[in-house]
Coordinates of C-alpha atoms in Angstrom, one line a residue:
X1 CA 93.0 108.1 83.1
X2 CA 91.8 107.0 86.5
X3 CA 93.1 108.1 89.5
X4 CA 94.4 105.4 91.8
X5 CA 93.5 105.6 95.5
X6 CA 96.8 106.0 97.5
X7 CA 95.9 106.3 100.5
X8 CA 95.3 102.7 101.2
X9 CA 96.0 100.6 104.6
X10 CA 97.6 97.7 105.7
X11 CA 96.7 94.7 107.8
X12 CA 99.5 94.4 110.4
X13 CA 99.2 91.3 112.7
X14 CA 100.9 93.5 115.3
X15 CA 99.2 96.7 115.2
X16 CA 96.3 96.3 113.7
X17 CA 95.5 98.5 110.7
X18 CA 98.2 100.7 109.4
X19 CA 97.8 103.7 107.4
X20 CA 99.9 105.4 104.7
X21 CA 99.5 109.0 105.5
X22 CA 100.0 110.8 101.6
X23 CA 100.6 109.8 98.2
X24 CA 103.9 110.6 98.4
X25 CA 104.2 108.0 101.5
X26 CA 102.9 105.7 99.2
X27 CA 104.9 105.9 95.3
X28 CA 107.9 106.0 97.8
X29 CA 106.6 102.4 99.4
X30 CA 105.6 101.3 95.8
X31 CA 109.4 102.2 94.9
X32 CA 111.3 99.4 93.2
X33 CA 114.0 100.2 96.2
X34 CA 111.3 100.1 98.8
X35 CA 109.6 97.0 97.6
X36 CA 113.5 95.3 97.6
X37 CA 112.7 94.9 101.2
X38 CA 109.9 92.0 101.0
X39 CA 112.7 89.9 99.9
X40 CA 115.3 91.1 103.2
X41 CA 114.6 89.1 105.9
X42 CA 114.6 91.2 109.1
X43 CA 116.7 88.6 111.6
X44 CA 118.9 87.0 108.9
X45 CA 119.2 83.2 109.4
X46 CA 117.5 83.4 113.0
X47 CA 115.3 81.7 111.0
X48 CA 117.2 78.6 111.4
X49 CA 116.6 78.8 115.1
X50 CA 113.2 80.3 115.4
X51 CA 110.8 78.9 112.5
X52 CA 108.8 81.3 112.5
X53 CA 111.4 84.7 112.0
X54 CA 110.5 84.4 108.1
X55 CA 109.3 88.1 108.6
X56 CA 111.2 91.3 106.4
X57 CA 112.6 94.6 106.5
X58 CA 109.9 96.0 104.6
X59 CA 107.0 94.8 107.4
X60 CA 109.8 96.8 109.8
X61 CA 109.8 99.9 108.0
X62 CA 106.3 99.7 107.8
X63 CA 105.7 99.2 111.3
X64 CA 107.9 101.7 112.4
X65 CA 106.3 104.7 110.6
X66 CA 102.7 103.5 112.5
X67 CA 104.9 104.3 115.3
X68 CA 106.2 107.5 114.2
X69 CA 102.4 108.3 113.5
X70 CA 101.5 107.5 116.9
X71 CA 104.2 109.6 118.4
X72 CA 103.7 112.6 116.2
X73 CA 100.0 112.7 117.0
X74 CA 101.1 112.1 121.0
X75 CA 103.4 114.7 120.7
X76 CA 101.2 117.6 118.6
X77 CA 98.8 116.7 121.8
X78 CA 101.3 117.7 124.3
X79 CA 101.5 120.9 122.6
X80 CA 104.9 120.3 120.5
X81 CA 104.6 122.1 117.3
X82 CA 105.5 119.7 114.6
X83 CA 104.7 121.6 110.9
X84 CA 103.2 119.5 107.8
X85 CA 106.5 119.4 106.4
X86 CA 108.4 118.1 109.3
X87 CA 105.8 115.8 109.9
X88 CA 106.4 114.3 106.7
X89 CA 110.2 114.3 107.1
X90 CA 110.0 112.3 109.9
X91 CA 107.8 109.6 108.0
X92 CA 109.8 109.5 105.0
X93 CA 113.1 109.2 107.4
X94 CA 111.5 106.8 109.8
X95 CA 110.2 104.4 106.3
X96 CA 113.8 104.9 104.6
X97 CA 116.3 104.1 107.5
X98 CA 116.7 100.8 106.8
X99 CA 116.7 100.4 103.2
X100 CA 120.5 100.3 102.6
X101 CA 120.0 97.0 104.6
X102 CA 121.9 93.8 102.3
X103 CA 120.7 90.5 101.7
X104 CA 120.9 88.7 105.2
X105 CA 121.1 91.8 107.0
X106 CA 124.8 92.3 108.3
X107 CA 126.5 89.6 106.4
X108 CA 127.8 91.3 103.2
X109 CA 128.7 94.0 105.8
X110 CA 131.7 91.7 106.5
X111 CA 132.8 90.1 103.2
X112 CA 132.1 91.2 100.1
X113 CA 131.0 94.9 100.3
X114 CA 134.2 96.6 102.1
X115 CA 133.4 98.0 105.7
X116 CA 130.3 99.8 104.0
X117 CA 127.7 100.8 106.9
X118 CA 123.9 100.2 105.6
X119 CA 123.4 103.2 107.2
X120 CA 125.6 105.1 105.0
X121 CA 123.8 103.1 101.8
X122 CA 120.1 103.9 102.9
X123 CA 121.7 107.4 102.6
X124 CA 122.9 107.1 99.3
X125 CA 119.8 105.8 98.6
X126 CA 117.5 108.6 100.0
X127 CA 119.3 111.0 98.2
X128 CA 118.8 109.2 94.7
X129 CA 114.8 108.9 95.0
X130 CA 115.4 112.7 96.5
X131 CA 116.5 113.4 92.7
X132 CA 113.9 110.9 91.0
X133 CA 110.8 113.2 93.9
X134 CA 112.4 116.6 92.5
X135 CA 113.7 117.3 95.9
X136 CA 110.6 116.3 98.1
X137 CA 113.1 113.8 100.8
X138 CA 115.5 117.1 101.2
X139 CA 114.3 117.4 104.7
X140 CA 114.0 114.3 105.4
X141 CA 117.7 113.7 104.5
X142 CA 118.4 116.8 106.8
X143 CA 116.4 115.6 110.1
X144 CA 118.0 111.7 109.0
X145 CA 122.1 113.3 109.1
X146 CA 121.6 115.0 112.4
X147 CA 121.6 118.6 110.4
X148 CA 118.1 119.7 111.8
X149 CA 118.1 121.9 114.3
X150 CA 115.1 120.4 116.2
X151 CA 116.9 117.5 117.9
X152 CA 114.1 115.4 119.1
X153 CA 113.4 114.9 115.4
X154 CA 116.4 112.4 115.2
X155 CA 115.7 110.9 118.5
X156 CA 112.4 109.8 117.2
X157 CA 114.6 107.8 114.7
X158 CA 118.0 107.5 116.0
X159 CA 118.6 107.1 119.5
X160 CA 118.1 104.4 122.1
X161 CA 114.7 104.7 122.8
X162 CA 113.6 105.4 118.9
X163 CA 110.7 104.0 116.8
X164 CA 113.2 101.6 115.4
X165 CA 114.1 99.9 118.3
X166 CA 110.5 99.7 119.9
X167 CA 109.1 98.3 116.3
X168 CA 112.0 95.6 116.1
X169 CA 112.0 94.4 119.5
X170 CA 108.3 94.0 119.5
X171 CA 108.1 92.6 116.1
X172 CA 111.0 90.0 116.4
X173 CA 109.7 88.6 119.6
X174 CA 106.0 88.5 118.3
X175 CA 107.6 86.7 115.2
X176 CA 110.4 84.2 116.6
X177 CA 108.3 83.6 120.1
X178 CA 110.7 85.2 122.4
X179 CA 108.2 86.1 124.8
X180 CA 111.0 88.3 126.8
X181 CA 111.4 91.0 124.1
X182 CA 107.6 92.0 124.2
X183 CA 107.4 96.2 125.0
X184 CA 104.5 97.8 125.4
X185 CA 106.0 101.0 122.6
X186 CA 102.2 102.5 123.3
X187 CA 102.6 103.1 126.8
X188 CA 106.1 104.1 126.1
X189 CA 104.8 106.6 123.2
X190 CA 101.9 108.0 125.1
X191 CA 104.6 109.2 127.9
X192 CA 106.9 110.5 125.1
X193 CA 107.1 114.7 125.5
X194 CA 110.0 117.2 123.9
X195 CA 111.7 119.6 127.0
X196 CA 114.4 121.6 125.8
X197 CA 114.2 120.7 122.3
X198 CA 114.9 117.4 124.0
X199 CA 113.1 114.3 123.1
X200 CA 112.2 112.9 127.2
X201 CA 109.5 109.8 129.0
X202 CA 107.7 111.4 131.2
X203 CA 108.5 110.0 135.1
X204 CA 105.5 107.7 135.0
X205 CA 106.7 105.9 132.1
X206 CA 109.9 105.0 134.0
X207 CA 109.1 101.3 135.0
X208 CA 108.4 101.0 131.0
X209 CA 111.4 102.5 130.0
X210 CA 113.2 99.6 132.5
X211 CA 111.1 97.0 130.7
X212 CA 112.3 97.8 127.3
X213 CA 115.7 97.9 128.2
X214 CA 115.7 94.6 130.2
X215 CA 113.6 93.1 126.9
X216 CA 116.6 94.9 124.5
X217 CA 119.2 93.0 126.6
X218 CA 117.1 89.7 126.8
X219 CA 116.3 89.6 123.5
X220 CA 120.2 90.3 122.1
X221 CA 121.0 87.1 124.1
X222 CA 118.2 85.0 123.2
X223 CA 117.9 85.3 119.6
X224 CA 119.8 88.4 118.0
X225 CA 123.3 86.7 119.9
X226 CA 121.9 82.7 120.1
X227 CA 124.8 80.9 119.4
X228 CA 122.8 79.4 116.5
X229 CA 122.5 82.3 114.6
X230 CA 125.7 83.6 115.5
X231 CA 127.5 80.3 114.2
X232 CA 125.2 80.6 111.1
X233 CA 125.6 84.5 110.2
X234 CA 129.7 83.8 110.8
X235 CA 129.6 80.7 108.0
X236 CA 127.6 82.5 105.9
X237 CA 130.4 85.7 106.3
X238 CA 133.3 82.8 105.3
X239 CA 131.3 81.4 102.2
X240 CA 130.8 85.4 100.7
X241 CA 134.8 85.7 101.4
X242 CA 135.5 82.6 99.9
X243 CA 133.3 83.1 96.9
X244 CA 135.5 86.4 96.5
X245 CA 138.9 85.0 96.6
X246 CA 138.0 82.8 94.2
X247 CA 136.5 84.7 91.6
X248 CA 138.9 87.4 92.1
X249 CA 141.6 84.3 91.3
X250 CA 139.7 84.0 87.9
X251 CA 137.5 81.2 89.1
X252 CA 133.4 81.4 87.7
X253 CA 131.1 80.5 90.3
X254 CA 126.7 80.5 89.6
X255 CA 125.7 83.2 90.8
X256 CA 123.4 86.2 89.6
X257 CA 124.9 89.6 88.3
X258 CA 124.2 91.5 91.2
X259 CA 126.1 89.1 92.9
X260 CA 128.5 88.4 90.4
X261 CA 129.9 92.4 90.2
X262 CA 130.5 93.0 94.1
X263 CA 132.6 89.6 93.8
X264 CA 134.3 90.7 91.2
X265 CA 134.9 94.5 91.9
X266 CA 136.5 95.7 95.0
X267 CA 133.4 98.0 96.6
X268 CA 133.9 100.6 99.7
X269 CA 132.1 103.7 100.5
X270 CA 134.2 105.6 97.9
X271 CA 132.8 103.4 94.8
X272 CA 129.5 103.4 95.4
X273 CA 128.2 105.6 92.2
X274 CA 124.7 105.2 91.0
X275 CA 125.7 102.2 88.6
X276 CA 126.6 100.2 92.1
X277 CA 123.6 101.5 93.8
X278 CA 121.5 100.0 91.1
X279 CA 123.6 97.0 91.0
X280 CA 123.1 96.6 95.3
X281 CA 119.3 97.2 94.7
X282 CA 118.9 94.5 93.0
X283 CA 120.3 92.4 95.5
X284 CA 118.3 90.0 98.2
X285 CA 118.0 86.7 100.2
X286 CA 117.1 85.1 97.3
X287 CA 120.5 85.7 95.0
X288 CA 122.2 84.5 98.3
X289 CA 120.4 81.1 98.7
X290 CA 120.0 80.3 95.3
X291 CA 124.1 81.0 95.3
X292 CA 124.7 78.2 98.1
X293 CA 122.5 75.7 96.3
X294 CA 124.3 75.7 93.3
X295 CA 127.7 76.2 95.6
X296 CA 127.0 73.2 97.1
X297 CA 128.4 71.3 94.3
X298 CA 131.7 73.2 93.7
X299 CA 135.1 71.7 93.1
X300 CA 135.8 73.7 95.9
X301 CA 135.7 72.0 99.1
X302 CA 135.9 75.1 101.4
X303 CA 132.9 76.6 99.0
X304 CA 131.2 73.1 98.9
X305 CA 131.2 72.3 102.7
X306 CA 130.1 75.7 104.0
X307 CA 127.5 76.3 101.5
X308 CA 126.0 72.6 102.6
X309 CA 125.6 73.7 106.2
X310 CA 123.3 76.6 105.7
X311 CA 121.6 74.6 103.2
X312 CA 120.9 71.7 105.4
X313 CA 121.5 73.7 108.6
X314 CA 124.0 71.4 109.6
X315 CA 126.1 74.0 111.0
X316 CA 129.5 74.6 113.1
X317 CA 129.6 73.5 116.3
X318 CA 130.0 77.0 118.7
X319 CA 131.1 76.9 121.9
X320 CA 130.8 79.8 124.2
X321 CA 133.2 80.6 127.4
X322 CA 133.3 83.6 129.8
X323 CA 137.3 83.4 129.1
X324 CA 139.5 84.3 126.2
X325 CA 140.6 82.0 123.7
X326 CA 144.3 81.8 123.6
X327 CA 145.4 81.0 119.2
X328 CA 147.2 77.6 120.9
X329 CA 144.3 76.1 121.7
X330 CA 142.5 75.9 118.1
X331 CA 145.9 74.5 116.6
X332 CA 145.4 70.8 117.4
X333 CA 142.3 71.1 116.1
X334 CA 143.6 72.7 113.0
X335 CA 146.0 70.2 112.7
X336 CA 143.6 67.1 112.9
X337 CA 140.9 68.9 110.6
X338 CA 143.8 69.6 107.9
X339 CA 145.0 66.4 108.4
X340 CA 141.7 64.5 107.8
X341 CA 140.6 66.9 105.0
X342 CA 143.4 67.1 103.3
X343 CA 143.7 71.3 103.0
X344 CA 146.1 73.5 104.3
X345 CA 146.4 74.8 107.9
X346 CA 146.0 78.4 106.3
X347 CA 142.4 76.9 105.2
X348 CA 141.0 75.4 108.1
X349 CA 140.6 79.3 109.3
X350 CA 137.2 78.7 107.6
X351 CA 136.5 76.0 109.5
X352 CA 137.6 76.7 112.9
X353 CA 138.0 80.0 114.4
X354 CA 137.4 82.3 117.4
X355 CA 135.6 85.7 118.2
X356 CA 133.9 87.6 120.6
X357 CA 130.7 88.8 121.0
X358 CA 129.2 91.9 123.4
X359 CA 125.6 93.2 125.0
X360 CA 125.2 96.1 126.9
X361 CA 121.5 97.4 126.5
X362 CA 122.2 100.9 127.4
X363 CA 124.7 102.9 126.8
X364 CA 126.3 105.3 129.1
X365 CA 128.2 107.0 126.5
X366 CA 125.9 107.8 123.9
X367 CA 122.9 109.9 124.4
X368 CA 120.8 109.3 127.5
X369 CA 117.1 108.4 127.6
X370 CA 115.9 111.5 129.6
X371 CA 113.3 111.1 132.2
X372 CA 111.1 114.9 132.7
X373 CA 110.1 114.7 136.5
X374 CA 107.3 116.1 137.8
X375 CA 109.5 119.6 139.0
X376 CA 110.3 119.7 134.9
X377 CA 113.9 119.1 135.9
X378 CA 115.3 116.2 133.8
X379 CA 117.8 113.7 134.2
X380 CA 119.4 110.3 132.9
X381 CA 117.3 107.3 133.7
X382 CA 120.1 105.6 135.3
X383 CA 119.6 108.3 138.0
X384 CA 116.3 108.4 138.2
X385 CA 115.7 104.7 138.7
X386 CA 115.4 103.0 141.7
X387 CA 115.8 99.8 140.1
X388 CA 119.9 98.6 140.6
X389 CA 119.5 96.6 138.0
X390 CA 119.8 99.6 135.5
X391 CA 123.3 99.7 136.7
X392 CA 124.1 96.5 135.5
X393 CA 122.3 96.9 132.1
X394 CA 124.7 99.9 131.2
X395 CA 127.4 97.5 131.6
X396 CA 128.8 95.6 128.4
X397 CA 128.9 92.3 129.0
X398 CA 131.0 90.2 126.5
X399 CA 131.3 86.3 125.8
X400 CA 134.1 84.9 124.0
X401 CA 133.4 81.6 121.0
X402 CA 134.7 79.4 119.4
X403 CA 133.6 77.6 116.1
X404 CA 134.9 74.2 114.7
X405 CA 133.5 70.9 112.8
X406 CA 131.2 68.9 115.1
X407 CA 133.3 65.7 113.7
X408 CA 136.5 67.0 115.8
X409 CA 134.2 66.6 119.3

């Protein structure tokens, strides 16, 4: 039988050439699981904003263990011993973290899969293809839960300067054309070092470190938080919770049998056994659209209308304010809509509702980035910029919406 060449390479149109480091790198990326993610788009329905976000989760991952590459080979320089086996952990961890991603990224989040975290799914995940490798993702699992005790480890892929973000915020503004969310993660990797089993930028690499956090917040406003997307990713939300009533009420919609079972079956963290992993795997983008198309045509007219607007993005109006929405204010709206339609007042909450959204592109409450200064003391970046406007990206800024028919203008 002939042996086939794994270690094989892939043309990036960011990075250049990437490599897949093992073998074991590669049956994992040739994984039916893995391979799901070619059909996950990475930005959801940005796409209906910026033409060209068509890119997927699985370029992320990929791009995101270059990273990891570049970072263990930047680190091992600096004299940070990092063995064969945690290197490989950190790969297989780096490559995994987003597999538990649904179809549309954080839409099934919110309707038909109950408060389930993709983060707790690309765990339950890992630790099934740990069974089908014979134990070979075990520390990989370990470094990915926090349960190693070499912290930078899950810095490098959990944190808020991690190979995640930097691939992601590159990638999605190479992708959609939002220029603003450019970083440059070499320089930022190249002044990456590990003090006190610490993951820290060394103090040159503080006016990139601003950069990437002024691109983070720029880019959450510009595309991750444009009011286009948001109005989309919150109809598409409504149509997945009204396919649900309905076919928990006994009515049979078109739909695949992925998508068919979690409308059907009540699913939280507690019920997902191997039989619904299998089931979620086989879920993607294209069970979703395929499901409005054919929704389009329903008897429902909730289902019906909804599932025409993504189709045709012909979406919601959304309006955004820097002030609350008081309930009063939606009900003549309501009233008119219901009126006009011909549905209940209960129903037009499909139509017409309000929300809030929030950006703050650093945290002060979760783990700092570190800046090592020349003395080898090290401190929060916040301190050790000169630049006030660090200040203000700690802060959480939040904007309040509103979403209604554009026929009630």
């Amino acid at each position: 039988m002939t042996q086939i060449n794994k270690l094989k390479i892939f043309n990036d149109p960011i990075y250049g050439f990437i490599s897949i480091p093992n073998a074991l790198i590669y049956d994992l990326i040739q994984h039916p699981y893995f391979q799901r993610l070619r059909r996950i788009s990475q930005m959801g329905l940005s796409y209906l904003v910026y033409p060209g976000a068509n890119h997927t989760r699985f370029h992320h991952a990929l791009g995101c263990m270059h990273l990891m590459q570049k970072a263990v080979d930047v680190l091992r320089f600096k004299g940070v011993s990092i063995s064969e086996e945690e290197e490989n952990a950190l790969y297989i961890a780096i490559l995994l973290h987003d597999i538990g991603h649904g179809p549309f990224s954080h839409a099934m989040e919110k309707s038909i899969v109950e408060d389930v975290h993709h983060e707790e799914i690309s765990l339950l995940f890992m630790r099934q293809l740990n069974v089908e490798f014979k134990g070979k993702l075990s520390l990989a699992i370990k470094v990915f839960e926090g349960d190693y005790h070499r912290k930078f480890m899950l810095q490098l892929i959990s944190s808020q300067l991690d190979m995640d973000r930097m691939d992601y915020l590159k990638r999605d503004s190479f992708y959609s054309g939002v220029a603003e969310g450019n970083v440059n993660s070499e320089r930022l990797i190249q002044m990456m070092n590990v003090e006190d089993d610490a993951l820290v930028i060394e103090e040159k690499g503080i006016y990139s470190v601003e950069k990437f956090l002024m691109s983070r917040r720029l880019m959450y406003w510009q595309a991750y938080l444009h009011k286009t997307s948001l109005a989309a990713e919150l109809i598409l939300t409504k149509i997945l919770k009204r396919a649900k009533e309905l076919t928990l009420k006994g009515v049979v919609l078109p739909s695949s049998e992925p998508l068919q079972f979690f409308m059907q079956n009540k699913i939280d963290f507690e019920s997902f056994d191997t039989e619904t992993l299998d089931l979620f795997s086989q879920l993607d983008d294209f069970d979703v659209i395929s499901a409005l198309k054919a929704w389009q045509k329903n008897d429902d007219f909730i289902l019906a209308s909804l599932s025409k607007m993504i189709i045709n993005r012909d979406l919601l109006k959304i309006q955004l304010t820097g002030d609350k929405v008081a309930i009063d204010d939606l009900n003549p709206l309501k009233e008119r809509f219901a009126a006009e339609n011909n549905i209940s007042i209960a129903d037009t909450n499909y139509f017409i509702f309000k929300g809030k959204i929030k950006n703050q592109a650093y945290d002060k409450e979760a783990e700092p980035i570190r800046i090592l200064k020349k003395d080898r003391t090290v401190e929060d970046v916040i301190e050790s910029s000169d630049q006030l406007n660090l200040k203000s990206l700690s802060k959480s800024v939040t904007k309040y919406y509103i979403c209604f028919p554009k026929q009630l203008i």
